[in-house]
Amino acid sequence: MERIRGRLHLGGKSSSEPIKLRKRKSKLYNKDHSAAVHNGFFGPRLIWFTIAFRLVNCFLVQSSFVPDEYWQSLEVSHLQCYFLKIPTYGYLTWEWTESIRSYCYPLLFAGIYKILHLLSCDTVQLLVWLPRLAHSLLAALADSKLYSLIQGLESSEIARWTYFCQLCSWFTWYCCTRTLTNTMEAVLTTLALSYYPLPGSKSHSNSKYLILVALAILVRPTAAIVWLPLVGYHFLQDDKLKLLIHHVLPIGAIILGISTVLDSIFHGKWIVVQLNFLKFNILHNVAEFYGSHPWHWYITQGCVVVLGPQLFFFLHGCVLAPKRYRILLITIIWTVFIYSLLAHKEFRFIYPVLPFCMVFCGFSLASLKTWIRPAVGALLVSNLLPALYTGLVHQRGTLDVMNHLQQLCDTTNPQPDVFFLMPCHSTPFYSHIHCPIKMQFLECPPNLNGNKSYVDEAELFFIDPKHWLESTFTQQVSLPSHLVFFDVLEKEIATFLKAKKYFKSKEVFHTHIPEGRVGRSIFVYERQP
């Protein structure tokens, strides 16, 4: 008995000393058991599931969105890699000839193309899909980082619902695998946010987040709009002088220096592309040339479409979220406000702040107890339908027609000559053909010289299509072998087609919602030999 009392520190020793008991190894008695289970399912497996999800996402998006996903990325990359093999390589948009776009982003895909070329694996399918697969991997990384950020700040439940909302978003599904500068801006913005010093964040890093911000601005200078309130808030909370001297100035100088050198090499002259971008878009306001909208468009249409069914959860989450996320809400409001001041508006412009909105949606879903299952079911169905429709059906014709035209690469006698009688840049170009056939399209550069009577080539054509064709192709030998146009144009040029012996060789579905000069289908007319 005395031996037992001695081992329990009773008698002889102070009874105030704690009695040490053996710690059980069983997880049933471990207070961190729930965390271990959570890490098992949402730790190492999370990134693999997210990668698989985004790869499926990539292959289920087979439609076109806007011309910029080709003409500010893949076409430029293809030209960088293959310009010696293409007979007509002066086809880039005015933005490149006027040096307002940086070559740094297309250089990423040009590197992929060059590797494929050196390996003799540069098939059209790989040239089209590998850049998009690269975007899928970047999107998966951003999704995982967003989850990790919220997991470090809030409960696992809120982190899981934020992650669910991010993957559930139909607009993210529609955009995140496209080769758009807006997509890269959104990815870099989300990655930068994961290192941003939000109050309570344990993963913050001034250098990492500022490098990512600088890269986002390099890819698309308008990223500065999103980050101005966030960086400003950081300055108020931190040592301003140290932050400026040790991080902002060195990182900014290095990134801008690299960009300037690369762009100067490709543009053939010393140039600071970011300054040109500001000059043309702010001083000359050339973006208005491509359409204008009322000031309230983002409030009444833009945010409603981009957020979709998650709009109500976002508004609910704004009320529930802690004060530490107020800076994110301010950033969202600020971004929408600034873009509302600009005449030209597009859904994709506010895409980079969509992951910010998903954080608030996560708080909303986590607060729903009784209604959580109906809410999740409604979100899944209401996002899945538009995601699949816009990805697989809507506006797919401009890609499908390029698949058809690619078959002309095997034609040698006579040499194919394709003319696209469509709103300019409606389709991709050599990046989706990858052979040296002659192709032309109607051009539409903006009025950069301030000429009051200026009318671009595309507009001249659509004013009187039949007259334009007859005056442009006065000789039989100058006629293109193939004409590609939307079905709404067929009646206006029917007499020209008949007189010049063209016949319809292919009809490709494009959209159920034709609008203006964009029709339901695309016709390919071929001239009889």
Short mmCIF file of C-alpha atoms in Angstrom, two decimals:
data_model
loop_
_atom_site.label_atom_id
_atom_site.label_comp_id
_atom_site.label_asym_id
_atom_site.label_seq_id
_atom_site.Cartn_x
_atom_site.Cartn_y
_atom_site.Cartn_z
CA MET A 1 0.00 0.00 0.00
CA GLU A 2 2.83 2.36 0.84
CA ARG A 3 4.43 1.58 -2.51
CA ILE A 4 1.23 2.56 -4.30
CA ARG A 5 0.91 5.72 -2.22
CA GLY A 6 4.50 6.62 -3.09
CA ARG A 7 3.93 6.17 -6.80
CA LEU A 8 0.91 8.46 -6.57
CA HIS A 9 3.00 11.07 -4.72
CA LEU A 10 0.83 10.67 -1.61
CA GLY A 11 2.41 10.83 1.79
CA GLY A 12 5.95 12.05 2.20
CA LYS A 13 5.46 14.54 -0.69
CA SER A 14 3.22 17.48 -1.00
CA SER A 15 -0.26 16.49 -2.03
CA SER A 16 -0.54 19.67 -4.04
CA GLU A 17 1.63 18.26 -6.88
CA PRO A 18 -0.40 17.17 -9.89
CA ILE A 19 -0.90 13.52 -10.54
CA LYS A 20 0.44 12.64 -14.01
CA LEU A 21 -1.64 10.11 -15.88
CA ARG A 22 -0.61 8.30 -19.04
CA LYS A 23 -1.95 9.94 -22.14
CA ARG A 24 -4.13 7.63 -24.15
CA LYS A 25 -3.14 7.27 -27.81
CA SER A 26 -6.61 6.37 -29.00
CA LYS A 27 -8.22 9.09 -31.13
CA LEU A 28 -11.48 8.45 -29.33
CA TYR A 29 -10.00 10.22 -26.30
CA ASN A 30 -8.13 12.88 -28.25
CA LYS A 31 -9.67 16.34 -28.09
CA ASP A 32 -8.16 17.05 -31.55
CA HIS A 33 -9.93 14.06 -33.09
CA SER A 34 -12.31 16.22 -35.12
CA ALA A 35 -9.41 18.26 -36.46
CA ALA A 36 -7.60 15.06 -37.46
CA VAL A 37 -10.65 13.80 -39.30
CA HIS A 38 -11.02 17.20 -40.92
CA ASN A 39 -7.39 17.23 -42.08
CA GLY A 40 -7.76 13.71 -43.43
CA PHE A 41 -10.55 14.71 -45.77
CA PHE A 42 -9.76 18.37 -46.41
CA GLY A 43 -5.98 18.34 -46.06
CA PRO A 44 -3.80 16.46 -48.56
CA ARG A 45 -6.83 15.18 -50.46
CA LEU A 46 -8.27 18.64 -50.96
CA ILE A 47 -5.80 19.77 -53.60
CA TRP A 48 -6.15 16.53 -55.57
CA PHE A 49 -9.93 16.73 -55.53
CA THR A 50 -9.78 20.38 -56.58
CA ILE A 51 -7.38 19.60 -59.43
CA ALA A 52 -9.65 16.80 -60.66
CA PHE A 53 -12.67 19.08 -60.37
CA ARG A 54 -11.04 21.87 -62.40
CA LEU A 55 -9.79 19.45 -65.06
CA VAL A 56 -13.35 18.22 -65.54
CA ASN A 57 -14.38 21.87 -65.53
CA CYS A 58 -11.89 22.56 -68.32
CA PHE A 59 -13.15 19.82 -70.64
CA LEU A 60 -16.80 20.74 -70.04
CA VAL A 61 -16.26 24.31 -71.22
CA GLN A 62 -16.30 24.11 -75.02
CA SER A 63 -17.73 27.50 -75.88
CA SER A 64 -16.34 30.95 -76.58
CA PHE A 65 -16.86 33.95 -74.32
CA VAL A 66 -15.10 37.05 -75.65
CA PRO A 67 -12.42 37.57 -78.35
CA ASP A 68 -9.81 38.52 -75.73
CA GLU A 69 -9.43 34.89 -74.60
CA TYR A 70 -7.68 34.28 -77.93
CA TRP A 71 -6.54 37.63 -79.26
CA GLN A 72 -4.77 38.73 -76.07
CA SER A 73 -3.24 35.35 -75.33
CA LEU A 74 -3.16 32.36 -77.68
CA GLU A 75 -2.91 34.26 -80.96
CA VAL A 76 -0.06 36.36 -79.63
CA SER A 77 1.66 33.26 -78.20
CA HIS A 78 1.29 31.41 -81.48
CA LEU A 79 2.77 34.34 -83.33
CA GLN A 80 5.70 34.52 -80.90
CA CYS A 81 6.48 30.87 -81.46
CA TYR A 82 5.57 30.31 -85.11
CA PHE A 83 5.75 33.68 -86.87
CA LEU A 84 8.32 32.38 -89.38
CA LYS A 85 5.87 29.70 -90.56
CA ILE A 86 2.82 31.91 -91.06
CA PRO A 87 2.67 33.92 -94.29
CA THR A 88 0.41 36.66 -92.91
CA TYR A 89 1.67 37.55 -89.47
CA GLY A 90 0.55 41.16 -89.27
CA TYR A 91 -2.92 40.21 -88.08
CA LEU A 92 -2.72 41.14 -84.41
CA THR A 93 -5.14 43.62 -82.92
CA TRP A 94 -4.35 47.33 -82.70
CA GLU A 95 -3.62 46.94 -78.98
CA TRP A 96 -0.37 45.15 -79.82
CA THR A 97 0.65 47.41 -82.67
CA GLU A 98 0.07 50.43 -80.41
CA SER A 99 2.04 48.75 -77.57
CA ILE A 100 -0.61 48.87 -74.85
CA ARG A 101 -0.49 45.15 -74.03
CA SER A 102 2.32 43.31 -72.28
CA TYR A 103 3.85 40.22 -73.86
CA CYS A 104 4.57 38.70 -70.44
CA TYR A 105 1.26 36.84 -70.17
CA PRO A 106 1.27 35.39 -73.72
CA LEU A 107 4.92 34.42 -73.17
CA LEU A 108 3.68 31.78 -70.70
CA PHE A 109 1.79 29.99 -73.48
CA ALA A 110 4.52 30.64 -76.04
CA GLY A 111 6.82 28.66 -73.75
CA ILE A 112 4.35 25.76 -73.78
CA TYR A 113 4.12 25.98 -77.57
CA LYS A 114 7.89 26.01 -77.94
CA ILE A 115 8.31 22.91 -75.79
CA LEU A 116 5.65 21.11 -77.84
CA HIS A 117 7.38 22.21 -81.03
CA LEU A 118 10.78 20.94 -79.88
CA LEU A 119 9.19 17.61 -78.94
CA SER A 120 7.38 17.47 -82.32
CA CYS A 121 4.09 17.17 -80.42
CA ASP A 122 2.57 20.50 -81.47
CA THR A 123 -0.76 19.20 -82.70
CA VAL A 124 -3.73 21.55 -82.86
CA GLN A 125 -5.45 19.75 -80.00
CA LEU A 126 -2.48 20.20 -77.67
CA LEU A 127 -1.98 23.83 -78.73
CA VAL A 128 -5.60 24.57 -77.86
CA TRP A 129 -6.01 22.51 -74.70
CA LEU A 130 -2.67 22.68 -72.86
CA PRO A 131 -2.90 26.43 -72.09
CA ARG A 132 -6.39 25.86 -70.74
CA LEU A 133 -5.21 22.90 -68.67
CA ALA A 134 -2.48 25.14 -67.25
CA HIS A 135 -5.20 27.61 -66.23
CA SER A 136 -7.13 24.74 -64.64
CA LEU A 137 -4.20 23.91 -62.39
CA LEU A 138 -3.79 27.57 -61.41
CA ALA A 139 -7.51 27.82 -60.68
CA ALA A 140 -7.31 24.69 -58.48
CA LEU A 141 -4.40 26.22 -56.56
CA ALA A 142 -6.37 29.43 -56.00
CA ASP A 143 -9.42 27.48 -54.80
CA SER A 144 -7.31 25.53 -52.32
CA LYS A 145 -5.57 28.66 -51.06
CA LEU A 146 -8.91 30.38 -50.48
CA TYR A 147 -10.03 27.41 -48.39
CA SER A 148 -6.77 27.39 -46.41
CA LEU A 149 -7.07 31.12 -45.71
CA ILE A 150 -10.55 30.84 -44.22
CA GLN A 151 -9.64 27.65 -42.36
CA GLY A 152 -6.88 29.56 -40.57
CA LEU A 153 -9.23 32.40 -39.66
CA GLU A 154 -12.55 30.72 -38.91
CA SER A 155 -14.07 27.36 -38.05
CA SER A 156 -13.71 24.40 -40.34
CA GLU A 157 -17.42 24.61 -41.13
CA ILE A 158 -17.15 28.15 -42.52
CA ALA A 159 -14.03 27.17 -44.50
CA ARG A 160 -15.84 24.20 -46.04
CA TRP A 161 -18.86 26.25 -47.08
CA THR A 162 -16.64 28.97 -48.56
CA TYR A 163 -14.84 26.29 -50.56
CA PHE A 164 -18.19 24.81 -51.62
CA CYS A 165 -19.44 28.21 -52.81
CA GLN A 166 -16.24 28.80 -54.76
CA LEU A 167 -16.55 25.50 -56.61
CA CYS A 168 -20.31 25.90 -56.97
CA SER A 169 -20.16 29.32 -58.68
CA TRP A 170 -21.36 29.02 -62.27
CA PHE A 171 -19.44 32.10 -63.41
CA THR A 172 -16.18 30.81 -61.94
CA TRP A 173 -16.82 27.52 -63.75
CA TYR A 174 -17.46 29.44 -66.97
CA CYS A 175 -14.33 31.63 -66.75
CA CYS A 176 -11.60 30.02 -64.65
CA THR A 177 -10.18 27.72 -67.36
CA ARG A 178 -10.24 30.31 -70.14
CA THR A 179 -7.05 31.99 -71.36
CA LEU A 180 -8.24 35.45 -70.34
CA THR A 181 -6.14 38.10 -68.65
CA ASN A 182 -9.10 38.57 -66.31
CA THR A 183 -8.82 34.91 -65.30
CA MET A 184 -5.13 35.23 -64.54
CA GLU A 185 -5.86 38.44 -62.64
CA ALA A 186 -8.48 36.60 -60.55
CA VAL A 187 -6.10 33.72 -59.82
CA LEU A 188 -3.24 36.01 -58.77
CA THR A 189 -5.62 38.13 -56.70
CA THR A 190 -6.91 35.07 -54.80
CA LEU A 191 -3.37 33.79 -54.23
CA ALA A 192 -2.29 37.23 -53.02
CA LEU A 193 -5.25 37.37 -50.65
CA SER A 194 -4.10 34.10 -49.05
CA TYR A 195 -0.89 35.86 -47.99
CA TYR A 196 -2.49 39.22 -47.24
CA PRO A 197 -2.28 40.30 -43.55
CA LEU A 198 -5.94 40.07 -42.67
CA PRO A 199 -6.41 40.46 -38.89
CA GLY A 200 -5.80 37.04 -37.34
CA SER A 201 -4.17 35.51 -40.43
CA LYS A 202 -1.28 33.14 -39.66
CA SER A 203 -0.16 32.65 -43.26
CA HIS A 204 0.45 36.26 -44.20
CA SER A 205 3.64 37.31 -45.95
CA ASN A 206 4.24 40.87 -47.12
CA SER A 207 6.72 39.86 -49.80
CA LYS A 208 4.62 37.04 -51.25
CA TYR A 209 1.36 38.95 -51.45
CA LEU A 210 2.98 42.07 -52.91
CA ILE A 211 4.83 40.03 -55.55
CA LEU A 212 1.52 38.43 -56.56
CA VAL A 213 -0.18 41.83 -56.62
CA ALA A 214 2.60 43.20 -58.83
CA LEU A 215 2.23 40.25 -61.21
CA ALA A 216 -1.55 40.79 -61.37
CA ILE A 217 -1.01 44.44 -62.29
CA LEU A 218 1.60 43.37 -64.82
CA VAL A 219 -0.88 41.02 -66.51
CA ARG A 220 -3.73 43.52 -66.32
CA PRO A 221 -3.07 47.04 -65.00
CA THR A 222 -6.69 47.38 -63.86
CA ALA A 223 -5.84 44.96 -61.02
CA ALA A 224 -4.61 48.08 -59.24
CA ILE A 225 -8.27 49.05 -58.78
CA VAL A 226 -8.92 45.94 -56.67
CA TRP A 227 -5.76 46.24 -54.61
CA LEU A 228 -5.73 49.97 -53.91
CA PRO A 229 -8.00 49.77 -50.79
CA LEU A 230 -6.34 46.55 -49.58
CA VAL A 231 -2.79 47.88 -49.83
CA GLY A 232 -3.93 51.21 -48.41
CA TYR A 233 -5.44 49.44 -45.40
CA HIS A 234 -2.21 47.49 -44.92
CA PHE A 235 -0.23 50.74 -44.90
CA LEU A 236 -2.45 52.10 -42.14
CA GLN A 237 -1.86 49.01 -40.00
CA ASP A 238 1.87 48.48 -40.56
CA ASP A 239 5.15 50.37 -40.42
CA LYS A 240 4.73 52.52 -43.52
CA LEU A 241 8.39 53.37 -44.11
CA LYS A 242 9.59 49.80 -43.62
CA LEU A 243 6.85 48.41 -45.84
CA LEU A 244 7.65 50.94 -48.56
CA ILE A 245 11.43 50.58 -48.53
CA HIS A 246 11.74 46.83 -47.85
CA HIS A 247 8.85 45.54 -49.94
CA VAL A 248 6.86 47.87 -52.20
CA LEU A 249 9.68 49.74 -53.96
CA PRO A 250 12.03 46.77 -54.54
CA ILE A 251 9.25 44.43 -55.71
CA GLY A 252 7.68 47.10 -57.92
CA ALA A 253 11.04 48.04 -59.47
CA ILE A 254 12.00 44.42 -60.21
CA ILE A 255 8.65 43.41 -61.72
CA LEU A 256 8.34 46.61 -63.76
CA GLY A 257 11.95 46.27 -64.91
CA ILE A 258 11.47 42.70 -66.11
CA SER A 259 8.25 43.68 -67.87
CA THR A 260 9.86 46.67 -69.57
CA VAL A 261 12.80 44.64 -70.86
CA LEU A 262 10.63 41.81 -72.22
CA ASP A 263 8.09 44.15 -73.81
CA SER A 264 10.81 46.31 -75.33
CA ILE A 265 12.36 43.23 -76.93
CA PHE A 266 9.09 42.04 -78.47
CA HIS A 267 7.79 45.50 -79.42
CA GLY A 268 11.15 46.40 -80.92
CA LYS A 269 11.53 49.65 -78.99
CA TRP A 270 11.88 50.85 -75.41
CA ILE A 271 8.38 51.00 -74.05
CA VAL A 272 6.52 51.01 -70.74
CA VAL A 273 3.32 49.21 -71.69
CA GLN A 274 1.50 50.10 -68.46
CA LEU A 275 1.82 53.84 -69.20
CA ASN A 276 0.47 53.32 -72.72
CA PHE A 277 -2.42 51.32 -71.30
CA LEU A 278 -3.39 54.20 -69.01
CA LYS A 279 -2.96 56.76 -71.78
CA PHE A 280 -5.24 55.01 -74.27
CA ASN A 281 -7.89 53.85 -71.80
CA ILE A 282 -8.10 56.97 -69.61
CA LEU A 283 -6.98 59.93 -71.73
CA HIS A 284 -8.32 58.66 -75.07
CA ASN A 285 -11.07 56.44 -73.60
CA VAL A 286 -10.80 54.00 -76.52
CA ALA A 287 -12.66 51.27 -74.58
CA GLU A 288 -15.89 53.19 -75.20
CA PHE A 289 -15.41 52.36 -78.89
CA TYR A 290 -16.46 48.78 -78.09
CA GLY A 291 -19.73 49.78 -76.42
CA SER A 292 -21.04 51.74 -73.47
CA HIS A 293 -23.53 51.04 -70.69
CA PRO A 294 -25.37 53.16 -68.09
CA TRP A 295 -23.63 53.85 -64.79
CA HIS A 296 -25.87 51.42 -62.85
CA TRP A 297 -25.22 48.44 -65.14
CA TYR A 298 -23.01 46.54 -62.67
CA ILE A 299 -25.58 46.99 -59.90
CA THR A 300 -28.65 46.05 -61.94
CA GLN A 301 -27.09 43.44 -64.25
CA GLY A 302 -23.37 42.78 -63.78
CA CYS A 303 -23.32 41.66 -60.15
CA VAL A 304 -26.66 39.88 -60.51
CA VAL A 305 -25.36 37.71 -63.37
CA VAL A 306 -21.86 37.12 -62.01
CA LEU A 307 -23.04 36.15 -58.52
CA GLY A 308 -26.12 34.41 -59.88
CA PRO A 309 -28.01 32.33 -57.28
CA GLN A 310 -25.38 33.21 -54.65
CA LEU A 311 -26.39 36.87 -54.61
CA PHE A 312 -28.81 36.38 -51.72
CA PHE A 313 -26.28 34.40 -49.69
CA PHE A 314 -23.68 37.10 -50.32
CA LEU A 315 -25.99 39.84 -49.03
CA HIS A 316 -26.89 37.70 -46.01
CA GLY A 317 -23.21 36.95 -45.33
CA CYS A 318 -22.32 40.64 -45.41
CA VAL A 319 -24.45 41.08 -42.28
CA LEU A 320 -22.98 38.05 -40.49
CA ALA A 321 -19.26 38.32 -41.29
CA PRO A 322 -16.92 39.61 -38.52
CA LYS A 323 -15.38 43.08 -38.72
CA ARG A 324 -12.05 41.70 -39.93
CA TYR A 325 -13.68 41.06 -43.35
CA ARG A 326 -14.97 44.59 -43.67
CA ILE A 327 -11.95 45.49 -45.81
CA LEU A 328 -12.98 42.78 -48.32
CA LEU A 329 -16.49 44.19 -48.51
CA ILE A 330 -15.08 47.70 -48.98
CA THR A 331 -12.89 46.36 -51.79
CA ILE A 332 -15.87 44.77 -53.54
CA ILE A 333 -17.94 47.97 -53.29
CA TRP A 334 -14.96 50.11 -54.35
CA THR A 335 -14.24 47.91 -57.41
CA VAL A 336 -17.86 47.95 -58.58
CA PHE A 337 -18.02 51.72 -58.00
CA ILE A 338 -14.86 52.49 -60.02
CA TYR A 339 -15.86 50.23 -62.89
CA SER A 340 -19.30 51.84 -62.88
CA LEU A 341 -17.64 55.17 -63.70
CA LEU A 342 -16.22 53.71 -66.92
CA ALA A 343 -18.42 53.75 -70.01
CA HIS A 344 -17.43 50.32 -71.31
CA LYS A 345 -18.59 47.52 -68.99
CA GLU A 346 -18.32 43.74 -69.11
CA PHE A 347 -19.17 40.90 -66.73
CA ARG A 348 -15.57 39.66 -66.68
CA PHE A 349 -14.20 42.95 -65.36
CA ILE A 350 -15.56 42.25 -61.85
CA TYR A 351 -14.64 38.56 -61.91
CA PRO A 352 -11.45 39.08 -59.79
CA VAL A 353 -13.52 40.07 -56.73
CA LEU A 354 -15.87 37.10 -57.05
CA PRO A 355 -13.75 34.93 -54.68
CA PHE A 356 -14.07 37.74 -52.09
CA CYS A 357 -17.84 37.39 -52.37
CA MET A 358 -17.61 33.63 -51.79
CA VAL A 359 -16.18 34.29 -48.31
CA PHE A 360 -19.40 36.07 -47.31
CA CYS A 361 -21.48 33.33 -48.93
CA GLY A 362 -19.63 30.83 -46.74
CA PHE A 363 -20.68 32.68 -43.59
CA SER A 364 -24.28 32.69 -44.79
CA LEU A 365 -24.41 28.95 -45.46
CA ALA A 366 -22.67 28.12 -42.17
CA SER A 367 -25.38 30.03 -40.28
CA LEU A 368 -28.19 27.98 -41.83
CA LYS A 369 -29.04 25.02 -39.65
CA THR A 370 -32.54 23.78 -40.45
CA TRP A 371 -32.46 25.09 -44.03
CA ILE A 372 -28.95 24.02 -44.97
CA ARG A 373 -29.92 21.00 -47.10
CA PRO A 374 -32.55 22.81 -49.21
CA ALA A 375 -30.15 25.76 -49.63
CA VAL A 376 -27.28 23.53 -50.79
CA GLY A 377 -29.55 21.62 -53.16
CA ALA A 378 -30.93 24.83 -54.64
CA LEU A 379 -27.42 26.25 -55.10
CA LEU A 380 -26.18 23.12 -56.84
CA VAL A 381 -29.07 22.92 -59.29
CA SER A 382 -29.32 26.64 -59.99
CA ASN A 383 -25.56 26.88 -60.69
CA LEU A 384 -25.18 23.58 -62.53
CA LEU A 385 -27.75 24.39 -65.22
CA PRO A 386 -26.23 27.69 -66.41
CA ALA A 387 -22.70 26.29 -66.01
CA LEU A 388 -23.39 23.34 -68.32
CA TYR A 389 -25.47 25.34 -70.79
CA THR A 390 -22.99 28.20 -71.20
CA GLY A 391 -20.05 25.80 -71.25
CA LEU A 392 -21.37 23.20 -73.68
CA VAL A 393 -24.06 24.88 -75.78
CA HIS A 394 -24.07 28.69 -75.81
CA GLN A 395 -21.69 30.37 -78.29
CA ARG A 396 -19.80 27.24 -79.30
CA GLY A 397 -20.08 27.74 -83.07
CA THR A 398 -17.05 30.02 -83.41
CA LEU A 399 -14.85 27.20 -82.07
CA ASP A 400 -16.58 24.39 -83.95
CA VAL A 401 -16.21 26.21 -87.26
CA MET A 402 -12.44 26.46 -86.70
CA ASN A 403 -12.32 22.68 -86.22
CA HIS A 404 -14.00 22.35 -89.60
CA LEU A 405 -11.69 24.85 -91.30
CA GLN A 406 -8.64 23.10 -89.88
CA GLN A 407 -9.35 20.28 -92.32
CA LEU A 408 -8.38 22.69 -95.13
CA CYS A 409 -4.75 22.32 -94.06
CA ASP A 410 -4.60 19.13 -96.13
CA THR A 411 -5.81 20.97 -99.25
CA THR A 412 -3.03 22.06 -101.61
CA ASN A 413 -4.70 22.56 -104.97
CA PRO A 414 -6.07 25.14 -105.02
CA GLN A 415 -4.63 26.83 -101.93
CA PRO A 416 -7.42 27.69 -99.44
CA ASP A 417 -8.24 31.36 -98.91
CA VAL A 418 -10.69 31.98 -96.05
CA PHE A 419 -12.45 35.29 -95.39
CA PHE A 420 -14.46 35.82 -92.18
CA LEU A 421 -17.41 38.17 -92.89
CA MET A 422 -18.24 38.52 -89.19
CA PRO A 423 -17.90 41.12 -86.44
CA CYS A 424 -14.14 41.43 -86.07
CA HIS A 425 -12.31 38.83 -83.95
CA SER A 426 -15.43 36.67 -83.65
CA THR A 427 -13.33 33.52 -83.95
CA PRO A 428 -9.82 32.49 -82.94
CA PHE A 429 -7.29 32.40 -85.74
CA TYR A 430 -4.00 30.59 -86.43
CA SER A 431 -3.75 29.17 -82.91
CA HIS A 432 -6.73 26.94 -83.79
CA ILE A 433 -5.66 26.21 -87.39
CA HIS A 434 -1.88 25.83 -87.09
CA CYS A 435 -1.07 25.69 -90.76
CA PRO A 436 -0.09 28.40 -93.28
CA ILE A 437 -3.36 28.83 -95.13
CA LYS A 438 -4.41 32.35 -96.02
CA MET A 439 -7.08 33.83 -93.73
CA GLN A 440 -8.53 37.34 -93.51
CA PHE A 441 -11.14 39.06 -91.36
CA LEU A 442 -12.90 42.42 -91.17
CA GLU A 443 -10.79 44.80 -89.09
CA CYS A 444 -12.10 47.27 -86.54
CA PRO A 445 -9.33 49.40 -84.98
CA PRO A 446 -10.64 52.37 -82.96
CA ASN A 447 -10.32 55.97 -84.08
CA LEU A 448 -6.92 56.78 -82.60
CA ASN A 449 -6.36 59.92 -84.69
CA GLY A 450 -9.58 61.71 -83.75
CA ASN A 451 -10.94 61.65 -87.31
CA LYS A 452 -14.60 62.67 -87.06
CA SER A 453 -15.55 60.87 -90.28
CA TYR A 454 -13.74 57.65 -89.34
CA VAL A 455 -15.54 54.35 -90.00
CA ASP A 456 -13.75 51.03 -89.52
CA GLU A 457 -13.72 48.28 -92.15
CA ALA A 458 -16.19 46.02 -90.32
CA GLU A 459 -18.72 48.84 -89.98
CA LEU A 460 -18.32 49.77 -93.67
CA PHE A 461 -19.04 46.18 -94.63
CA PHE A 462 -22.20 45.86 -92.53
CA ILE A 463 -23.61 49.14 -93.85
CA ASP A 464 -23.94 47.55 -97.32
CA PRO A 465 -22.46 44.01 -97.42
CA LYS A 466 -23.29 43.28 -101.06
CA HIS A 467 -21.77 46.53 -102.32
CA TRP A 468 -18.64 46.05 -100.19
CA LEU A 469 -18.08 42.55 -101.59
CA GLU A 470 -18.59 43.64 -105.19
CA SER A 471 -16.25 46.62 -104.84
CA THR A 472 -13.59 44.66 -102.95
CA PHE A 473 -13.49 41.53 -105.13
CA THR A 474 -13.69 43.04 -108.59
CA GLN A 475 -11.77 40.22 -110.26
CA GLN A 476 -12.59 36.54 -110.24
CA VAL A 477 -9.06 35.52 -109.26
CA SER A 478 -9.20 37.63 -106.06
CA LEU A 479 -12.23 35.82 -104.68
CA PRO A 480 -11.67 33.81 -101.47
CA SER A 481 -12.17 30.07 -101.72
CA HIS A 482 -14.27 30.11 -98.52
CA LEU A 483 -16.55 32.67 -96.88
CA VAL A 484 -17.54 32.31 -93.22
CA PHE A 485 -20.43 34.34 -91.79
CA PHE A 486 -23.43 34.24 -89.47
CA ASP A 487 -26.77 33.13 -90.93
CA VAL A 488 -28.33 36.60 -90.46
CA LEU A 489 -26.11 37.85 -93.31
CA GLU A 490 -27.11 35.22 -95.87
CA LYS A 491 -30.10 37.04 -97.39
CA GLU A 492 -28.19 40.29 -97.87
CA ILE A 493 -25.40 38.69 -99.90
CA ALA A 494 -27.40 35.88 -101.54
CA THR A 495 -27.18 37.41 -105.04
CA PHE A 496 -23.41 37.84 -104.73
CA LEU A 497 -22.99 34.25 -103.58
CA LYS A 498 -25.04 32.94 -106.47
CA ALA A 499 -23.28 35.12 -109.06
CA LYS A 500 -19.83 34.05 -107.87
CA LYS A 501 -20.78 30.35 -107.70
CA TYR A 502 -20.55 29.84 -103.95
CA PHE A 503 -22.38 26.96 -102.31
CA LYS A 504 -23.04 26.19 -98.65
CA SER A 505 -20.62 23.47 -97.53
CA LYS A 506 -21.16 23.60 -93.76
CA GLU A 507 -23.63 24.88 -91.19
CA VAL A 508 -22.52 25.08 -87.55
CA PHE A 509 -24.80 25.81 -84.60
CA HIS A 510 -23.70 28.79 -82.50
CA THR A 511 -26.36 29.95 -80.05
CA HIS A 512 -30.04 29.81 -79.16
CA ILE A 513 -29.95 33.54 -78.43
CA PRO A 514 -29.00 35.39 -81.64
CA GLU A 515 -28.42 39.10 -81.22
CA GLY A 516 -27.78 41.80 -83.80
CA ARG A 517 -25.05 40.71 -86.23
CA VAL A 518 -24.51 37.44 -84.35
CA GLY A 519 -26.81 34.72 -85.66
CA ARG A 520 -28.04 31.35 -84.52
CA SER A 521 -25.72 29.47 -86.87
CA ILE A 522 -22.49 29.98 -88.82
CA PHE A 523 -22.37 29.19 -92.52
CA VAL A 524 -19.31 28.19 -94.49
CA TYR A 525 -19.66 28.86 -98.22
CA GLU A 526 -17.20 27.36 -100.67
CA ARG A 527 -16.55 28.57 -104.22
CA GLN A 528 -16.92 26.05 -107.01
CA PRO A 529 -13.67 25.54 -108.97
#
